[in-house]
PDB file of C-alpha atoms in Angstrom:
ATOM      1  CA  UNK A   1     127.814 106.603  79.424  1.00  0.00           C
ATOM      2  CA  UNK A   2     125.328 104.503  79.271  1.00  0.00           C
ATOM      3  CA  UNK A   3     126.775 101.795  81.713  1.00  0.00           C
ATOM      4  CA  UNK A   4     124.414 100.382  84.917  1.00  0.00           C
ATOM      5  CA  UNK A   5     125.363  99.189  87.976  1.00  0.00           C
ATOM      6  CA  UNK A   6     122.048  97.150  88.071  1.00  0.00           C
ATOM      7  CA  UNK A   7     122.888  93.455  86.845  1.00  0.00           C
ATOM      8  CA  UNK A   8     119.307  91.273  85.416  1.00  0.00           C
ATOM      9  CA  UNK A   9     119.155  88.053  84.647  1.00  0.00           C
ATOM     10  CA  UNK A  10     117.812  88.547  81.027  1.00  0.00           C
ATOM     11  CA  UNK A  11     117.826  91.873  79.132  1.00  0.00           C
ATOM     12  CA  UNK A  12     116.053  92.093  75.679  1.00  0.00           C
ATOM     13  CA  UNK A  13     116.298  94.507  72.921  1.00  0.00           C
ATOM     14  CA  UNK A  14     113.734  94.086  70.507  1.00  0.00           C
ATOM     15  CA  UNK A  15     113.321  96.400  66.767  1.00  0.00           C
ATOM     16  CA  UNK A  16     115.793  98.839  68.163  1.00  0.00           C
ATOM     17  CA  UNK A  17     119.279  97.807  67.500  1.00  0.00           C
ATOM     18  CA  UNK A  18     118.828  98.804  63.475  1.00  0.00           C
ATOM     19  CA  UNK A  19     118.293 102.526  64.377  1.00  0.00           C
ATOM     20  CA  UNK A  20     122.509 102.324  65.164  1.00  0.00           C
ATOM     21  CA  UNK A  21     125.371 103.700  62.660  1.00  0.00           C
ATOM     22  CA  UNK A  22     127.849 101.892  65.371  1.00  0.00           C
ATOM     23  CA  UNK A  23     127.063  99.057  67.741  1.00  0.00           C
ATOM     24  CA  UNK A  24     129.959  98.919  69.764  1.00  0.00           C
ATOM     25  CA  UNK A  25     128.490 101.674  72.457  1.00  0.00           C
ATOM     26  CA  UNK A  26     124.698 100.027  72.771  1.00  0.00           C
ATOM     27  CA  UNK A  27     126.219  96.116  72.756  1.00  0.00           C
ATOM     28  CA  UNK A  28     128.731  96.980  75.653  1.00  0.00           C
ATOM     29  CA  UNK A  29     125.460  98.978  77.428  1.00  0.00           C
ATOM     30  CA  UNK A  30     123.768  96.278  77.279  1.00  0.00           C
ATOM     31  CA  UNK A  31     126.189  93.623  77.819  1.00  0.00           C
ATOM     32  CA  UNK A  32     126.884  95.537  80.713  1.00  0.00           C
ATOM     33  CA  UNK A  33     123.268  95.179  82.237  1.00  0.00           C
ATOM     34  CA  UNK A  34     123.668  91.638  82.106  1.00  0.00           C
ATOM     35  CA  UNK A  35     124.535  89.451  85.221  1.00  0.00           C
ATOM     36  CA  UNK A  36     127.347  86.617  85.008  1.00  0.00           C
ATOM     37  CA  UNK A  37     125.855  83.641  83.443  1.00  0.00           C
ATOM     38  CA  UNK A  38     122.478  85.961  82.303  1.00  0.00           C
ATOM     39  CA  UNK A  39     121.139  86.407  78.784  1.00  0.00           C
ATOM     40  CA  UNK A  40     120.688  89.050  76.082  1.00  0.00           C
ATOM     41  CA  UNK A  41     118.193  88.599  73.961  1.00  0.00           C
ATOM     42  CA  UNK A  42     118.161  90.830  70.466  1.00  0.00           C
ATOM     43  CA  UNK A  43     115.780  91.000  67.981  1.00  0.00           C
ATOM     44  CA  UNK A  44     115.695  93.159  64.316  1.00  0.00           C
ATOM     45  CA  UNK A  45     116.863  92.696  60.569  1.00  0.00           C
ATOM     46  CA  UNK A  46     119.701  90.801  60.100  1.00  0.00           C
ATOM     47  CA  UNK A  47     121.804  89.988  56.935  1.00  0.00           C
ATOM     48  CA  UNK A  48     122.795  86.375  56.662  1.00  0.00           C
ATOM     49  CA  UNK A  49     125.646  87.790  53.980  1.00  0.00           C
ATOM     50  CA  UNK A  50     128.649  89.228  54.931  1.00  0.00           C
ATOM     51  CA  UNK A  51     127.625  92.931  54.297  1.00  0.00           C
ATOM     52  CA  UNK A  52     126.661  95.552  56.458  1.00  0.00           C
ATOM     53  CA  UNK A  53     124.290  97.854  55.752  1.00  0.00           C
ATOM     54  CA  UNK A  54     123.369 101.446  56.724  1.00  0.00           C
ATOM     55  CA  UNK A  55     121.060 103.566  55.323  1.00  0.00           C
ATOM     56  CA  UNK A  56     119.098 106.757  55.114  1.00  0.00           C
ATOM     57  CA  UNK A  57     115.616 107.186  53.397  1.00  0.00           C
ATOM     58  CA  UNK A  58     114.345 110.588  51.462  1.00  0.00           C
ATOM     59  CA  UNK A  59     110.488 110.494  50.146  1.00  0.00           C
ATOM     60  CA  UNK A  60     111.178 111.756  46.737  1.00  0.00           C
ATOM     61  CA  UNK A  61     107.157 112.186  46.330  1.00  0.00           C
ATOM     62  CA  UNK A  62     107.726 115.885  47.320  1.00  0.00           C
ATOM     63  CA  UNK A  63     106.969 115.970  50.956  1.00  0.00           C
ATOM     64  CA  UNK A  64     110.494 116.491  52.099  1.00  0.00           C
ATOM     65  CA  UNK A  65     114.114 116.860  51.165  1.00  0.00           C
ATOM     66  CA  UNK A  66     115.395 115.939  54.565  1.00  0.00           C
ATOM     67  CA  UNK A  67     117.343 112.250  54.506  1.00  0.00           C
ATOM     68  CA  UNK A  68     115.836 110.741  56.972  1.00  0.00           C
ATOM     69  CA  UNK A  69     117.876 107.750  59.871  1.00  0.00           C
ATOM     70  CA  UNK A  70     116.745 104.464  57.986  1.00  0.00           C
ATOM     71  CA  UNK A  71     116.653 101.602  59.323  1.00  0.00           C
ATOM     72  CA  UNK A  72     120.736  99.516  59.032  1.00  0.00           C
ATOM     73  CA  UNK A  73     121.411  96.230  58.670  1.00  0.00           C
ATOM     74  CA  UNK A  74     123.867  94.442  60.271  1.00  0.00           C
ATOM     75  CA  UNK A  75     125.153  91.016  59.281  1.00  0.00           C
ATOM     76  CA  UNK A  76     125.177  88.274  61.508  1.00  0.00           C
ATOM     77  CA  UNK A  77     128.899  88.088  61.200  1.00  0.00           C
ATOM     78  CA  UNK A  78     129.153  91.679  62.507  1.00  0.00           C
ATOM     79  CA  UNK A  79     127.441  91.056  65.426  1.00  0.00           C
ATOM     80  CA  UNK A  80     128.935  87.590  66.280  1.00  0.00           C
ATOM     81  CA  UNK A  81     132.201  89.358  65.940  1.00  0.00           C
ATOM     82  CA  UNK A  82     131.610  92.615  68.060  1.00  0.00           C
ATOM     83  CA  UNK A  83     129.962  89.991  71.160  1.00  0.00           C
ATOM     84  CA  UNK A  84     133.081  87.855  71.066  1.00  0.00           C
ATOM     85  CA  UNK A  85     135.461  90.666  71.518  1.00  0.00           C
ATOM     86  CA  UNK A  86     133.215  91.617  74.633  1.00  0.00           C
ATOM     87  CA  UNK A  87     135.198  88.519  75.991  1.00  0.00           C
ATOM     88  CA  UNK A  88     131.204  88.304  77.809  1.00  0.00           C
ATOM     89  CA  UNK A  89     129.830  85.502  75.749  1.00  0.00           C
ATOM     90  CA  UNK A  90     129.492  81.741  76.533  1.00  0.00           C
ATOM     91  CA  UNK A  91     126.999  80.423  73.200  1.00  0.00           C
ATOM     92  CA  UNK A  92     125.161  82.323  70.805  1.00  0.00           C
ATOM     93  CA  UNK A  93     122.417  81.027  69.118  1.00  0.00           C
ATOM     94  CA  UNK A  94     120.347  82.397  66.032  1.00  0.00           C
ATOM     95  CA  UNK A  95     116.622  81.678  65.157  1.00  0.00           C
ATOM     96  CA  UNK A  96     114.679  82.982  62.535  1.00  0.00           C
ATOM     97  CA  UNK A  97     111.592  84.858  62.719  1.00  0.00           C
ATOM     98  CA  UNK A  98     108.935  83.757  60.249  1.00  0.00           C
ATOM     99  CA  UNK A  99     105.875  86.129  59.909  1.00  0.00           C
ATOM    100  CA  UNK A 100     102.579  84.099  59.726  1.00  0.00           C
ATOM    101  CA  UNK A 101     100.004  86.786  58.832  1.00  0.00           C
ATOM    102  CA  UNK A 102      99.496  89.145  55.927  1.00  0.00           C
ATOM    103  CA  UNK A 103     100.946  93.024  57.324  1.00  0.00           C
ATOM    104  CA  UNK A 104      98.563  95.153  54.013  1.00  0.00           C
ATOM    105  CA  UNK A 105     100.652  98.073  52.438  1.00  0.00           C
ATOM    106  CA  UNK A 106      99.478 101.449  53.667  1.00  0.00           C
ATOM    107  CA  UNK A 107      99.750 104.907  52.501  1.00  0.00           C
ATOM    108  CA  UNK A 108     103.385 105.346  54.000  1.00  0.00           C
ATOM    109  CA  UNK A 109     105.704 103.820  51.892  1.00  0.00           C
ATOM    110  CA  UNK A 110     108.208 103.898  54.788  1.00  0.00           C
ATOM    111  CA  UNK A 111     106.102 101.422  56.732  1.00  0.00           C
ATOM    112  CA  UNK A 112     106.431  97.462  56.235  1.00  0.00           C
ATOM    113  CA  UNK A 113     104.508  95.535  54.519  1.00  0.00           C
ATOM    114  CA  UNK A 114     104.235  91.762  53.427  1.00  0.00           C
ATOM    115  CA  UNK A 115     104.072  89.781  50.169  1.00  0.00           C
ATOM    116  CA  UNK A 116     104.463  86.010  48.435  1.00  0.00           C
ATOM    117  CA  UNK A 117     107.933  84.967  47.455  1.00  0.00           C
ATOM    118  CA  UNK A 118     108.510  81.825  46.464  1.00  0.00           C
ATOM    119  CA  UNK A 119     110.488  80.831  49.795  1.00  0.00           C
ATOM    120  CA  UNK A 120     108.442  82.671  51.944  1.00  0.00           C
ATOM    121  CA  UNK A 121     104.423  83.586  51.951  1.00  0.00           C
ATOM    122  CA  UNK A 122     104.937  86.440  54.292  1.00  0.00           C
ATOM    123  CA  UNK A 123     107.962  88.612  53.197  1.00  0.00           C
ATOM    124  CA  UNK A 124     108.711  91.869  54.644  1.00  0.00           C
ATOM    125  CA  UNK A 125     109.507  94.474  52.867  1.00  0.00           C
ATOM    126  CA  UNK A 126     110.334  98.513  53.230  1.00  0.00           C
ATOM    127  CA  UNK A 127     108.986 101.141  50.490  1.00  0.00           C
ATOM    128  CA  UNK A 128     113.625 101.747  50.958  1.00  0.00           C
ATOM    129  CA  UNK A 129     113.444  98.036  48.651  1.00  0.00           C
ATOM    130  CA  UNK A 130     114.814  96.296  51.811  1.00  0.00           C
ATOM    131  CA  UNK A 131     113.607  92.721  52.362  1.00  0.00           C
ATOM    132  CA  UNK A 132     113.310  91.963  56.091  1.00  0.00           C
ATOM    133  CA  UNK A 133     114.494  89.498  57.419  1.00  0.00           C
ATOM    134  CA  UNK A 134     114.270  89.086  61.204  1.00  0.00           C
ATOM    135  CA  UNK A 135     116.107  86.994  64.029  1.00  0.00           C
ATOM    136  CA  UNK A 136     116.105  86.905  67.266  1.00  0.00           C
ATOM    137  CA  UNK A 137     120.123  86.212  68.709  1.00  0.00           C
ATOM    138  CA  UNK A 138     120.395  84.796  72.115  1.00  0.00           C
ATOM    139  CA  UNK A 139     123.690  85.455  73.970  1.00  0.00           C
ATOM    140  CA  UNK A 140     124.663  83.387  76.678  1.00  0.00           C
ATOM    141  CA  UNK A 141     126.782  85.521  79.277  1.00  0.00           C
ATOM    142  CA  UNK A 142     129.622  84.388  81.117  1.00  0.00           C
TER     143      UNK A 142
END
């Protein structure tokens, strides 16, 4: 079930909570890993909007015709929402992650890469069109 009896102070999840359809399992995992009045600390895309997102990626350059698991994006509202009902959440507290150095496009389309928009020097994007826009979220526990 996913569920630990071992209880840590701080438990991170970096880049993987995207690769979900539904985050109610892995946020109650991990919420349960955490001791009372411990942290979780997430990391990945997340939409400022109200609008969830979750996708699936097919090269259409001829390599495959398999739809591949892309990479979802949850809104912040989502995830605010899901952590409350936990009924495990003191604060929660958002902060941007800004890249500060060029990532060069490569050969696979499916990889990220950066680029110059007016707001931002270092954009991420996906060869899926997504714009990335990263955050960590730090969850105070009760």
């Amino acid at each position: 079930n996913g569920m630990t009896e071992e209880k840590y102070d701080v438990v991170t999840c970096f880049g993987v909570i995207t690769i979900f359809d539904d985050l109610k399992i892995p946020l109650r995992n991990l919420l349960s890993a955490v001791r009372d009045g411990g942290r979780l600390i997430i990391f990945g895309n997340f939409n400022l909007e109200p609008i969830d997102l979750r996708a699936q990626v097919r090269r259409s350059d001829g390599e495959s015709d398999n739809w591949l698991q892309g990479y979802n994006c949850w809104s912040q509202l989502t995830l605010e929402k899901l952590l409350n009902e936990s009924g495990r959440v003191r604060s929660l507290k958002w902060r941007k992650f800004v890249m500060d150095e060029n990532i060069p496009k490569t050969s696979d389309p499916l990889r990220a890469w950066t680029f110059e928009t007016a707001e931002c020097k270092f954009q991420q994007r996906r060869g899926s069109g997504q714009l990335i826009n990263q955050y960590f979220l730090d969850i105070q526990c009760t």
